[in-house]
PDB file of N, CA and C in Angstrom:
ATOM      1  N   UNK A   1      -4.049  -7.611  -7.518  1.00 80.00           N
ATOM      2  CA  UNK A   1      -5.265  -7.810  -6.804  1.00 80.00           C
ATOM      3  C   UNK A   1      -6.381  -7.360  -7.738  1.00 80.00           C
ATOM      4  N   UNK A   2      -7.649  -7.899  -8.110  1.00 84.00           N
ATOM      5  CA  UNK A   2      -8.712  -7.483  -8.261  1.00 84.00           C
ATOM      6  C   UNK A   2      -9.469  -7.190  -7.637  1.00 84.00           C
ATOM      7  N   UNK A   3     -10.893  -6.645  -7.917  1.00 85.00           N
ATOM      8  CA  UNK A   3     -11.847  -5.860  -7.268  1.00 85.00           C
ATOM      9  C   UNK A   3     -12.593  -6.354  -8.250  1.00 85.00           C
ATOM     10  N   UNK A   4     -13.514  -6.967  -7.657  1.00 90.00           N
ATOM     11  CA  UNK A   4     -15.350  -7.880  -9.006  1.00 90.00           C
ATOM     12  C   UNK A   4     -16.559  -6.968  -8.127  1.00 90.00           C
ATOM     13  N   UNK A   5     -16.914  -6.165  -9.193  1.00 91.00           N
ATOM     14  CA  UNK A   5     -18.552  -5.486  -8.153  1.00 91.00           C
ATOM     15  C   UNK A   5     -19.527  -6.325  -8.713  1.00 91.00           C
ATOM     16  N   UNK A   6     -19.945  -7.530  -7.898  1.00 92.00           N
ATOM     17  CA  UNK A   6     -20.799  -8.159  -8.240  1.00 92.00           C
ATOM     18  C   UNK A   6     -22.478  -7.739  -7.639  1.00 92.00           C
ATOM     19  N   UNK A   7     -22.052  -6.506  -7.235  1.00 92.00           N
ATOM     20  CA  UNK A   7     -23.594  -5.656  -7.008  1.00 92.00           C
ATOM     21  C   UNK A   7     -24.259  -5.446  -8.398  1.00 92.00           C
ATOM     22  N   UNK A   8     -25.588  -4.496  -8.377  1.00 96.00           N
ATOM     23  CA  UNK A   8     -26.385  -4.208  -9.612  1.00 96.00           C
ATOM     24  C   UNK A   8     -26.074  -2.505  -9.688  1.00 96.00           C
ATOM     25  N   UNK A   9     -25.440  -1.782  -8.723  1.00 94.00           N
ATOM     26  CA  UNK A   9     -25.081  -0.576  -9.509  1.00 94.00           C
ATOM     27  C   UNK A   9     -23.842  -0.919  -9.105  1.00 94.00           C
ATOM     28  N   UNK A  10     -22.995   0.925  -9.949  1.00 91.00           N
ATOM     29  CA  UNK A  10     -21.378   0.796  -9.721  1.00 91.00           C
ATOM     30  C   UNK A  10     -21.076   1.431  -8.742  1.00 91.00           C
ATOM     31  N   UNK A  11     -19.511   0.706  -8.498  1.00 88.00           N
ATOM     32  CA  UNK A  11     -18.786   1.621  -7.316  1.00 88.00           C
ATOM     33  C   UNK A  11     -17.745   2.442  -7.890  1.00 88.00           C
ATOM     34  N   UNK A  12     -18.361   3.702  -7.018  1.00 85.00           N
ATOM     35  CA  UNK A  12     -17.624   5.183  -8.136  1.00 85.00           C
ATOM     36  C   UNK A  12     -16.648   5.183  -6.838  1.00 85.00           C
ATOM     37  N   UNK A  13     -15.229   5.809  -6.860  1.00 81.00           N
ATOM     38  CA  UNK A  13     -14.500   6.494  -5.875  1.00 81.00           C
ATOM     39  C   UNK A  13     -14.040   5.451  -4.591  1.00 81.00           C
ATOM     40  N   UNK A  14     -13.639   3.942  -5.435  1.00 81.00           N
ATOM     41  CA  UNK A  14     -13.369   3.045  -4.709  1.00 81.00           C
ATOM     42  C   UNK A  14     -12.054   3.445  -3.576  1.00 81.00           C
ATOM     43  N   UNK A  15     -12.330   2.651  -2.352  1.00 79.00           N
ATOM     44  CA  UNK A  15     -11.441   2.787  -1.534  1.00 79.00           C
ATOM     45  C   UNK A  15     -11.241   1.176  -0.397  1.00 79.00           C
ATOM     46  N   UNK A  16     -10.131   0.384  -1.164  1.00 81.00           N
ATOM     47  CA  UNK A  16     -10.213  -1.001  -0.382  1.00 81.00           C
ATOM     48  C   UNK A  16      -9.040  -0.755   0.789  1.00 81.00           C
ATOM     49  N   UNK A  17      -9.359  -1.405   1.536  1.00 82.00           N
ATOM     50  CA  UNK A  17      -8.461  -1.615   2.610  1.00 82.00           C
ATOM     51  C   UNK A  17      -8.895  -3.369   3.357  1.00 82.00           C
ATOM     52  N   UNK A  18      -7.294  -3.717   4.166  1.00 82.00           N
ATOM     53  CA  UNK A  18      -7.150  -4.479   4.365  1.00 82.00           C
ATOM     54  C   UNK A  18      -6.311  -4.851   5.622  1.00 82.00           C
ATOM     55  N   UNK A  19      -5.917  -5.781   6.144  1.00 81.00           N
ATOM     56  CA  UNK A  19      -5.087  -5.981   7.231  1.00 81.00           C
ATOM     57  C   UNK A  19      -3.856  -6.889   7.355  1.00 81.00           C
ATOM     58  N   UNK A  20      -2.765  -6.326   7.018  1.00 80.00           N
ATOM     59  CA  UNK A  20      -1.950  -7.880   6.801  1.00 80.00           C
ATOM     60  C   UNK A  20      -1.646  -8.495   8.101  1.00 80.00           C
ATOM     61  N   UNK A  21      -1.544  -9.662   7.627  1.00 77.00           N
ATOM     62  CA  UNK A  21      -1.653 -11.023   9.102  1.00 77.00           C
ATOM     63  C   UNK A  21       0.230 -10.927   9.913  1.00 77.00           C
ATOM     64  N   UNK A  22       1.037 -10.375   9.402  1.00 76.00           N
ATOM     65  CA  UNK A  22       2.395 -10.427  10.045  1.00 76.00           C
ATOM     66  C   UNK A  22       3.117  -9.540   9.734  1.00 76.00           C
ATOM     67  N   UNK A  23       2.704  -7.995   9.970  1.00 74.00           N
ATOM     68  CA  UNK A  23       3.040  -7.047   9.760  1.00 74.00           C
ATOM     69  C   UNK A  23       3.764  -6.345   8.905  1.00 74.00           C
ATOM     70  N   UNK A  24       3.487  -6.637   7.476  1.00 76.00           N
ATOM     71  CA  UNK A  24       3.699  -6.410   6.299  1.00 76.00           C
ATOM     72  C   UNK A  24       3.342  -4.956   5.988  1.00 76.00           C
ATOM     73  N   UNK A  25       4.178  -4.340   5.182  1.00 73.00           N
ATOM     74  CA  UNK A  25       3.652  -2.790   4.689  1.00 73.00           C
ATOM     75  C   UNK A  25       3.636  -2.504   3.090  1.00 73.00           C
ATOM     76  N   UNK A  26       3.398  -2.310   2.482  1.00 73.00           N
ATOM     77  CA  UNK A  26       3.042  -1.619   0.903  1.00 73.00           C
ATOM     78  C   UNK A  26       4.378  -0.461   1.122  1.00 73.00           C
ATOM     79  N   UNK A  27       5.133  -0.822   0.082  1.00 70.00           N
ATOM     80  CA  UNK A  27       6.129   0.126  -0.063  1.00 70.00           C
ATOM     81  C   UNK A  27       5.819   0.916  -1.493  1.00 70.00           C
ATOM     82  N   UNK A  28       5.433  -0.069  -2.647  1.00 67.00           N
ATOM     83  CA  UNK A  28       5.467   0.941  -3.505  1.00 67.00           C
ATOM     84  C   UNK A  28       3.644   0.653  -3.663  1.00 67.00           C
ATOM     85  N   UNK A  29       2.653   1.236  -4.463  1.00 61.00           N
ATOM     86  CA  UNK A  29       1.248   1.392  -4.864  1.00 61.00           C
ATOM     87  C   UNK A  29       0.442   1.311  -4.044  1.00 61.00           C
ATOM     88  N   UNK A  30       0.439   1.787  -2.916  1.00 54.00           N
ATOM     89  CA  UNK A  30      -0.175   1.873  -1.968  1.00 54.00           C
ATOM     90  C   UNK A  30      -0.413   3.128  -1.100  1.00 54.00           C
ATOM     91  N   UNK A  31      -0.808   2.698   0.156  1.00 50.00           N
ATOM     92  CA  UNK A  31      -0.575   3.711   1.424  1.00 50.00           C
ATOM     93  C   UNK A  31      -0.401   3.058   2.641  1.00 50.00           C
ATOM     94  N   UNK A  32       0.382   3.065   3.394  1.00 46.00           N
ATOM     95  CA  UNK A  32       0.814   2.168   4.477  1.00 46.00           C
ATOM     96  C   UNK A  32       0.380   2.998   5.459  1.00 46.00           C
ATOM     97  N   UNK A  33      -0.316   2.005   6.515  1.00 45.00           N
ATOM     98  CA  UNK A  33      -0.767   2.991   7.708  1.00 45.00           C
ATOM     99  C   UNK A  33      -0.430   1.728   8.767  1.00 45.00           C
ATOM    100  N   UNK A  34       0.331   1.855   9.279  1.00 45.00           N
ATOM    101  CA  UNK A  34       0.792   0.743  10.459  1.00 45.00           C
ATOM    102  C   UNK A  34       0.691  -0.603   9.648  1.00 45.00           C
ATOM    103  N   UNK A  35       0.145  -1.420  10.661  1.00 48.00           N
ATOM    104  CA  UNK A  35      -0.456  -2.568   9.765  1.00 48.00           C
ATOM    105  C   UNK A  35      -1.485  -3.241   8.998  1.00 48.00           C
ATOM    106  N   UNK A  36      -2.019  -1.676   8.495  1.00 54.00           N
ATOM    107  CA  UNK A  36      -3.064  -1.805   7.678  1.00 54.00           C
ATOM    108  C   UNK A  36      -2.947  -0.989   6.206  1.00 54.00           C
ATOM    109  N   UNK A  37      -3.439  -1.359   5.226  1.00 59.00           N
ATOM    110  CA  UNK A  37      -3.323  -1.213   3.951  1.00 59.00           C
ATOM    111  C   UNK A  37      -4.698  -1.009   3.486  1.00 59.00           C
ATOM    112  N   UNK A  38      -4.159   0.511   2.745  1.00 60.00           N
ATOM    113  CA  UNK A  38      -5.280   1.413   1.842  1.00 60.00           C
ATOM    114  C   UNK A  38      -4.657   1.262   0.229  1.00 60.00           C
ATOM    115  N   UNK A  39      -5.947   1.501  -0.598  1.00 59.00           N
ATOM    116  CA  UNK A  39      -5.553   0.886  -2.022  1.00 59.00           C
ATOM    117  C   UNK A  39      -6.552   1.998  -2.749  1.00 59.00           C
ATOM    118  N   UNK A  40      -6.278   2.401  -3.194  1.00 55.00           N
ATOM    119  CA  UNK A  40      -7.412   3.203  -4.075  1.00 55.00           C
ATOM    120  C   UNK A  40      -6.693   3.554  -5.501  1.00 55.00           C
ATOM    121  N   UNK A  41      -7.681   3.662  -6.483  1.00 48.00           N
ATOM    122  CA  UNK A  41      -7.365   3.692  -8.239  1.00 48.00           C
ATOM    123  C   UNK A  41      -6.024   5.255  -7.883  1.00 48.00           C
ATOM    124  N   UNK A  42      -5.397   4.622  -9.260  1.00 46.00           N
ATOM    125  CA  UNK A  42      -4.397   5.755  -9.602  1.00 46.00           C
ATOM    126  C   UNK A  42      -5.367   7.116  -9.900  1.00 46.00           C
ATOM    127  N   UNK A  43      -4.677   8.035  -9.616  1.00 44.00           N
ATOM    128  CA  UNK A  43      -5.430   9.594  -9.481  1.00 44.00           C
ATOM    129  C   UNK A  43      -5.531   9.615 -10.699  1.00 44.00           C
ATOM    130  N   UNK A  44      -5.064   9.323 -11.883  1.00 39.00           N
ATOM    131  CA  UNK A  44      -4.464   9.713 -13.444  1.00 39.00           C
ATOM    132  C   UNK A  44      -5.709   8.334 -14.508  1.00 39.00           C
ATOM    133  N   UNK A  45      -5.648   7.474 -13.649  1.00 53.00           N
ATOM    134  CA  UNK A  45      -6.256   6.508 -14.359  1.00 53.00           C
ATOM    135  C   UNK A  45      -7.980   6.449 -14.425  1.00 53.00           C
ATOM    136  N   UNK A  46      -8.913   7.604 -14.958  1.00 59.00           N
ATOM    137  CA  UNK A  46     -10.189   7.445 -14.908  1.00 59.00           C
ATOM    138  C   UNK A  46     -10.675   6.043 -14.530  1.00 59.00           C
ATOM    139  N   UNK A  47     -10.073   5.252 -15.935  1.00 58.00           N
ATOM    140  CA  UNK A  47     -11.143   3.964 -16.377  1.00 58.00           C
ATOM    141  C   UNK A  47     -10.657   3.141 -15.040  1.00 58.00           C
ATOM    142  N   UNK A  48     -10.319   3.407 -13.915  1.00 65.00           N
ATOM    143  CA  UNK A  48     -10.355   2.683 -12.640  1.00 65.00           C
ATOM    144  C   UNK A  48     -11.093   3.301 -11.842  1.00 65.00           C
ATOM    145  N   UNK A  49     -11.375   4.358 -11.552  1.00 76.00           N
ATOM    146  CA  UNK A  49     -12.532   5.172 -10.650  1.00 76.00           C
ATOM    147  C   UNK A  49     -13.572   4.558 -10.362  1.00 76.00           C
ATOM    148  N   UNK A  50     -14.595   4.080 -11.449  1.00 83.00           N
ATOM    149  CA  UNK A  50     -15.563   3.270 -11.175  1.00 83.00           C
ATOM    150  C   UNK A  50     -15.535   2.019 -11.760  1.00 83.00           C
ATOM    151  N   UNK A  51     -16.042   0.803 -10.872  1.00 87.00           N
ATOM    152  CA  UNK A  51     -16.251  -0.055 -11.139  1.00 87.00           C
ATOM    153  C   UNK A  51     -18.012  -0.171 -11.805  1.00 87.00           C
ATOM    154  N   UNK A  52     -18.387  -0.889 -12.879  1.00 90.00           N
ATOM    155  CA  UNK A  52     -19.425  -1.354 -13.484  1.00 90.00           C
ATOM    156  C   UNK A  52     -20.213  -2.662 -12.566  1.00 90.00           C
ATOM    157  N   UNK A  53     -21.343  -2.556 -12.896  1.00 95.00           N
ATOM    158  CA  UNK A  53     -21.819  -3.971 -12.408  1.00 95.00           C
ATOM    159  C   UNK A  53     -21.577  -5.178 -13.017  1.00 95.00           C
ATOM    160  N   UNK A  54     -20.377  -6.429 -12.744  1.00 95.00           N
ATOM    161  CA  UNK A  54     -20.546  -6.892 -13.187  1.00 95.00           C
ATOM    162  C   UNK A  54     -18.517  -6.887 -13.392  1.00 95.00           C
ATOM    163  N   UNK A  55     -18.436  -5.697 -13.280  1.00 92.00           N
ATOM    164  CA  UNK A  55     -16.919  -5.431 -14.082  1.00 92.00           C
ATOM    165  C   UNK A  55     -16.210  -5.201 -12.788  1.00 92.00           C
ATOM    166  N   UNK A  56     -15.079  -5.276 -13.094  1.00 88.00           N
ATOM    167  CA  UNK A  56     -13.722  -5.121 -12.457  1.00 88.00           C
ATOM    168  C   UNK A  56     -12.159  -4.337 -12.381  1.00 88.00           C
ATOM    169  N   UNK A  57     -11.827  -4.014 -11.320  1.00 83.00           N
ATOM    170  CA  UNK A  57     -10.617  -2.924 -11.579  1.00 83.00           C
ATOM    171  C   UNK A  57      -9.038  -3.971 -10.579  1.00 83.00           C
ATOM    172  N   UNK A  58      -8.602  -3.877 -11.501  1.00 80.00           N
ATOM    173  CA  UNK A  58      -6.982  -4.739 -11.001  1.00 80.00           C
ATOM    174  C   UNK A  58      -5.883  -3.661 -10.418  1.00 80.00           C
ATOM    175  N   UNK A  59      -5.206  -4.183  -9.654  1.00 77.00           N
ATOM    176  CA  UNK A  59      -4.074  -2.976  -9.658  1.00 77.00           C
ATOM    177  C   UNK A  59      -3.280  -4.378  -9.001  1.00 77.00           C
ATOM    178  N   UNK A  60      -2.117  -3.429  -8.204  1.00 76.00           N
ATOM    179  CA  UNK A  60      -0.541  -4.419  -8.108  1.00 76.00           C
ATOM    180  C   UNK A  60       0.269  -3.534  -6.707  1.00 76.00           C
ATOM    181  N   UNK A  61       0.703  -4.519  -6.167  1.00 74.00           N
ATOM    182  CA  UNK A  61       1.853  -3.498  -4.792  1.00 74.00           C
ATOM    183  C   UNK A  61       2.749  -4.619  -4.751  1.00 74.00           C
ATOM    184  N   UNK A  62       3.773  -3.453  -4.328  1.00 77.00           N
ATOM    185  CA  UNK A  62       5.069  -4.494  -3.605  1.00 77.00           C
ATOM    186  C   UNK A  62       4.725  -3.896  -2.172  1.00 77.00           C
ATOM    187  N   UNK A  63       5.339  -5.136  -1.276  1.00 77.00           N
ATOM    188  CA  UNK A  63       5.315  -5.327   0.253  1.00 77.00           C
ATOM    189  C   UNK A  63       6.292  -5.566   0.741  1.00 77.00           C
ATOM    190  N   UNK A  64       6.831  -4.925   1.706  1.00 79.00           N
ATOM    191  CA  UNK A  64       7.839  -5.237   2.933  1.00 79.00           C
ATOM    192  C   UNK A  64       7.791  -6.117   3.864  1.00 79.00           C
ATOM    193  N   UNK A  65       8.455  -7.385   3.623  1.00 78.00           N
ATOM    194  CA  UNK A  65       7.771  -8.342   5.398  1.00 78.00           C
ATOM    195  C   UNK A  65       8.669  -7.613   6.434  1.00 78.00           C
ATOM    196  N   UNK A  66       7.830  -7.810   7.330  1.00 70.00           N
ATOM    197  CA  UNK A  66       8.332  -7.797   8.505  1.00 70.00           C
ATOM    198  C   UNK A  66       9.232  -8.784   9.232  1.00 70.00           C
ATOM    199  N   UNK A  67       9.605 -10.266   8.071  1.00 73.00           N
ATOM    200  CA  UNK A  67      10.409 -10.974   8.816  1.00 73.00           C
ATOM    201  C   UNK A  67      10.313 -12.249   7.849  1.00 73.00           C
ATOM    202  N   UNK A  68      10.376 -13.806   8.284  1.00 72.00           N
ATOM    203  CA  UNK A  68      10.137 -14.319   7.509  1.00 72.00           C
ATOM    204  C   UNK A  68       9.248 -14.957   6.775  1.00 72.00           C
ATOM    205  N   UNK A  69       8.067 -14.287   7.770  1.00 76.00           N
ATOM    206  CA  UNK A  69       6.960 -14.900   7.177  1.00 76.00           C
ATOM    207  C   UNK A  69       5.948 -14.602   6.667  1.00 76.00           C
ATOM    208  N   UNK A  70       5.211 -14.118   6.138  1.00 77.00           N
ATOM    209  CA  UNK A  70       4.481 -13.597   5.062  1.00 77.00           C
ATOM    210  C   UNK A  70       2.931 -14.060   4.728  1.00 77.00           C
ATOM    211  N   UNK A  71       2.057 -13.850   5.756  1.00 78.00           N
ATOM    212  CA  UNK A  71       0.427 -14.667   5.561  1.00 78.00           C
ATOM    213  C   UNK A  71      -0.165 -13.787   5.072  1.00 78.00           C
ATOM    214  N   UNK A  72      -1.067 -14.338   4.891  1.00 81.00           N
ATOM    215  CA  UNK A  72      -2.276 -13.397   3.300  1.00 81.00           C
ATOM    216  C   UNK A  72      -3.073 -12.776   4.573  1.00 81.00           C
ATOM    217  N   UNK A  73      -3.027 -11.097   3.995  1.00 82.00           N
ATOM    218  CA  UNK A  73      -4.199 -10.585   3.888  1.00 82.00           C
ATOM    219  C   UNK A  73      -5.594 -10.952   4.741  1.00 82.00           C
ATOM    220  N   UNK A  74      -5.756 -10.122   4.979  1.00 83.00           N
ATOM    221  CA  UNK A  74      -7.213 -10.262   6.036  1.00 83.00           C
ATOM    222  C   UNK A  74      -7.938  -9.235   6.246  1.00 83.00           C
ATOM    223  N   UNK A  75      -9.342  -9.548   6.139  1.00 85.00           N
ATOM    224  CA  UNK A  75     -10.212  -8.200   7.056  1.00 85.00           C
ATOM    225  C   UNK A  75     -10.575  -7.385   5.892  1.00 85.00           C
ATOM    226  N   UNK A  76     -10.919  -7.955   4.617  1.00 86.00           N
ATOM    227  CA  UNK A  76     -10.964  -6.850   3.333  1.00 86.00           C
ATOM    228  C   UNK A  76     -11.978  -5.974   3.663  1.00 86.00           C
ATOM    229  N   UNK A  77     -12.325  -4.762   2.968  1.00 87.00           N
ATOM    230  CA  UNK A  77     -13.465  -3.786   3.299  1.00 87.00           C
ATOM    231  C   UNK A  77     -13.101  -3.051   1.278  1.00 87.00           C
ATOM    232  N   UNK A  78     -14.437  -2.351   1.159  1.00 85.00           N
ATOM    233  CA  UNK A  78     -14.288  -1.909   0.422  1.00 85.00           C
ATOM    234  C   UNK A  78     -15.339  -0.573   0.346  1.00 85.00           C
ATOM    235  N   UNK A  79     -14.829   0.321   0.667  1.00 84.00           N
ATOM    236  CA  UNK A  79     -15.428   1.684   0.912  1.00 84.00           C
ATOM    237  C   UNK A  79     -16.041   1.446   1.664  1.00 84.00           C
ATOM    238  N   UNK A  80     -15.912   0.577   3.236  1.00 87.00           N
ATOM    239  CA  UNK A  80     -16.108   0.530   4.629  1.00 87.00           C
ATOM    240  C   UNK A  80     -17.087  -0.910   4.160  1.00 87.00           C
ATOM    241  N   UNK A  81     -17.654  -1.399   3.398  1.00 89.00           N
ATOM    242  CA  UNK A  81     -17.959  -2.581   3.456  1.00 89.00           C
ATOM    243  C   UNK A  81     -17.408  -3.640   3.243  1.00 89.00           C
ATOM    244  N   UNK A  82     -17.880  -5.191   4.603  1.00 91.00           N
ATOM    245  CA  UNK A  82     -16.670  -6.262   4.116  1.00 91.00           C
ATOM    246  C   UNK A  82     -16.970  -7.090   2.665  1.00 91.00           C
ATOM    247  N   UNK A  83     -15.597  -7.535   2.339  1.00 88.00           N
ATOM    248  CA  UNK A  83     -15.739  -7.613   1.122  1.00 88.00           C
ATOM    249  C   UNK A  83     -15.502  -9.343   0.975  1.00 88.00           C
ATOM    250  N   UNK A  84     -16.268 -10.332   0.199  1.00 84.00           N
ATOM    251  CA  UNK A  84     -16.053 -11.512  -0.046  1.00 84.00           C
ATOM    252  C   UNK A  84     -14.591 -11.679  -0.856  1.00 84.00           C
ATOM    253  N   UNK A  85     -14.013 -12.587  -0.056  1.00 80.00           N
ATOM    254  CA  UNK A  85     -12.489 -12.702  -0.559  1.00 80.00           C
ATOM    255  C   UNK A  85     -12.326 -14.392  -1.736  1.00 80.00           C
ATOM    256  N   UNK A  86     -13.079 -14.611  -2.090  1.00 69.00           N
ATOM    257  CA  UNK A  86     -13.559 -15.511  -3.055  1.00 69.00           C
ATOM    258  C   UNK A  86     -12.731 -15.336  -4.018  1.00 69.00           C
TER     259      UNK A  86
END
C-alpha cells in the first residue's frame, strides 16, 4: 500500500486506518481491531515517520479472509482524515 501527501506541508506520526468489506484481518504488519485495520510506520524505520509534500511512504500486510471472498478495502482515513483512494 502507499500513502501520496499530496498536501503543501508534511505528515509527521502517520496513522492510516481502514475498513475491510468481508471481514478480513491483518495477521502479520499491522494491528487488527475487529474489522477494522490500523497501519502506522515501523517504530525502527525513521525515514517512514514523515511523509514530505509531495512524497510518499509504502509498507505491505498479509490478511486473513474470513471466507471466500475477499473485497477491497474501504473507508480510508489518515490520521482521522478521509483519504482519496485514487
Amino acid at each position: 500500500m502507499t500513502i501520496r501527501n499530496t498536501g503543501s506541508s508534511a505528515v509527521n506520526g502517520w496513522n492510516l486506518k481502514w475498513t475491510f468489506a468481508n471481514g478480513q484481518q491483518i495477521s502479520q504488519g499491522g494491528t487488527p481491531t475487529s474489522h477494522r485495520a490500523v497501519a502506522r510506520p515501523p517504530r525502527q524505520a525513521s525515514r517512514n515517520g514523515s511523509i514530505a509534500p509531495g512524497g510518499s511512504a509504502a509498507f505491505g500486510f498479509l490478511v486473513t479472509t474470513a471466507g471466500s471472498t475477499n473485497g477491497k478495502p474501504a473507508g480510508f482515513t489518515l490520521n482521522g482524515a478521509v483519504c482519496d483512494t485514487a
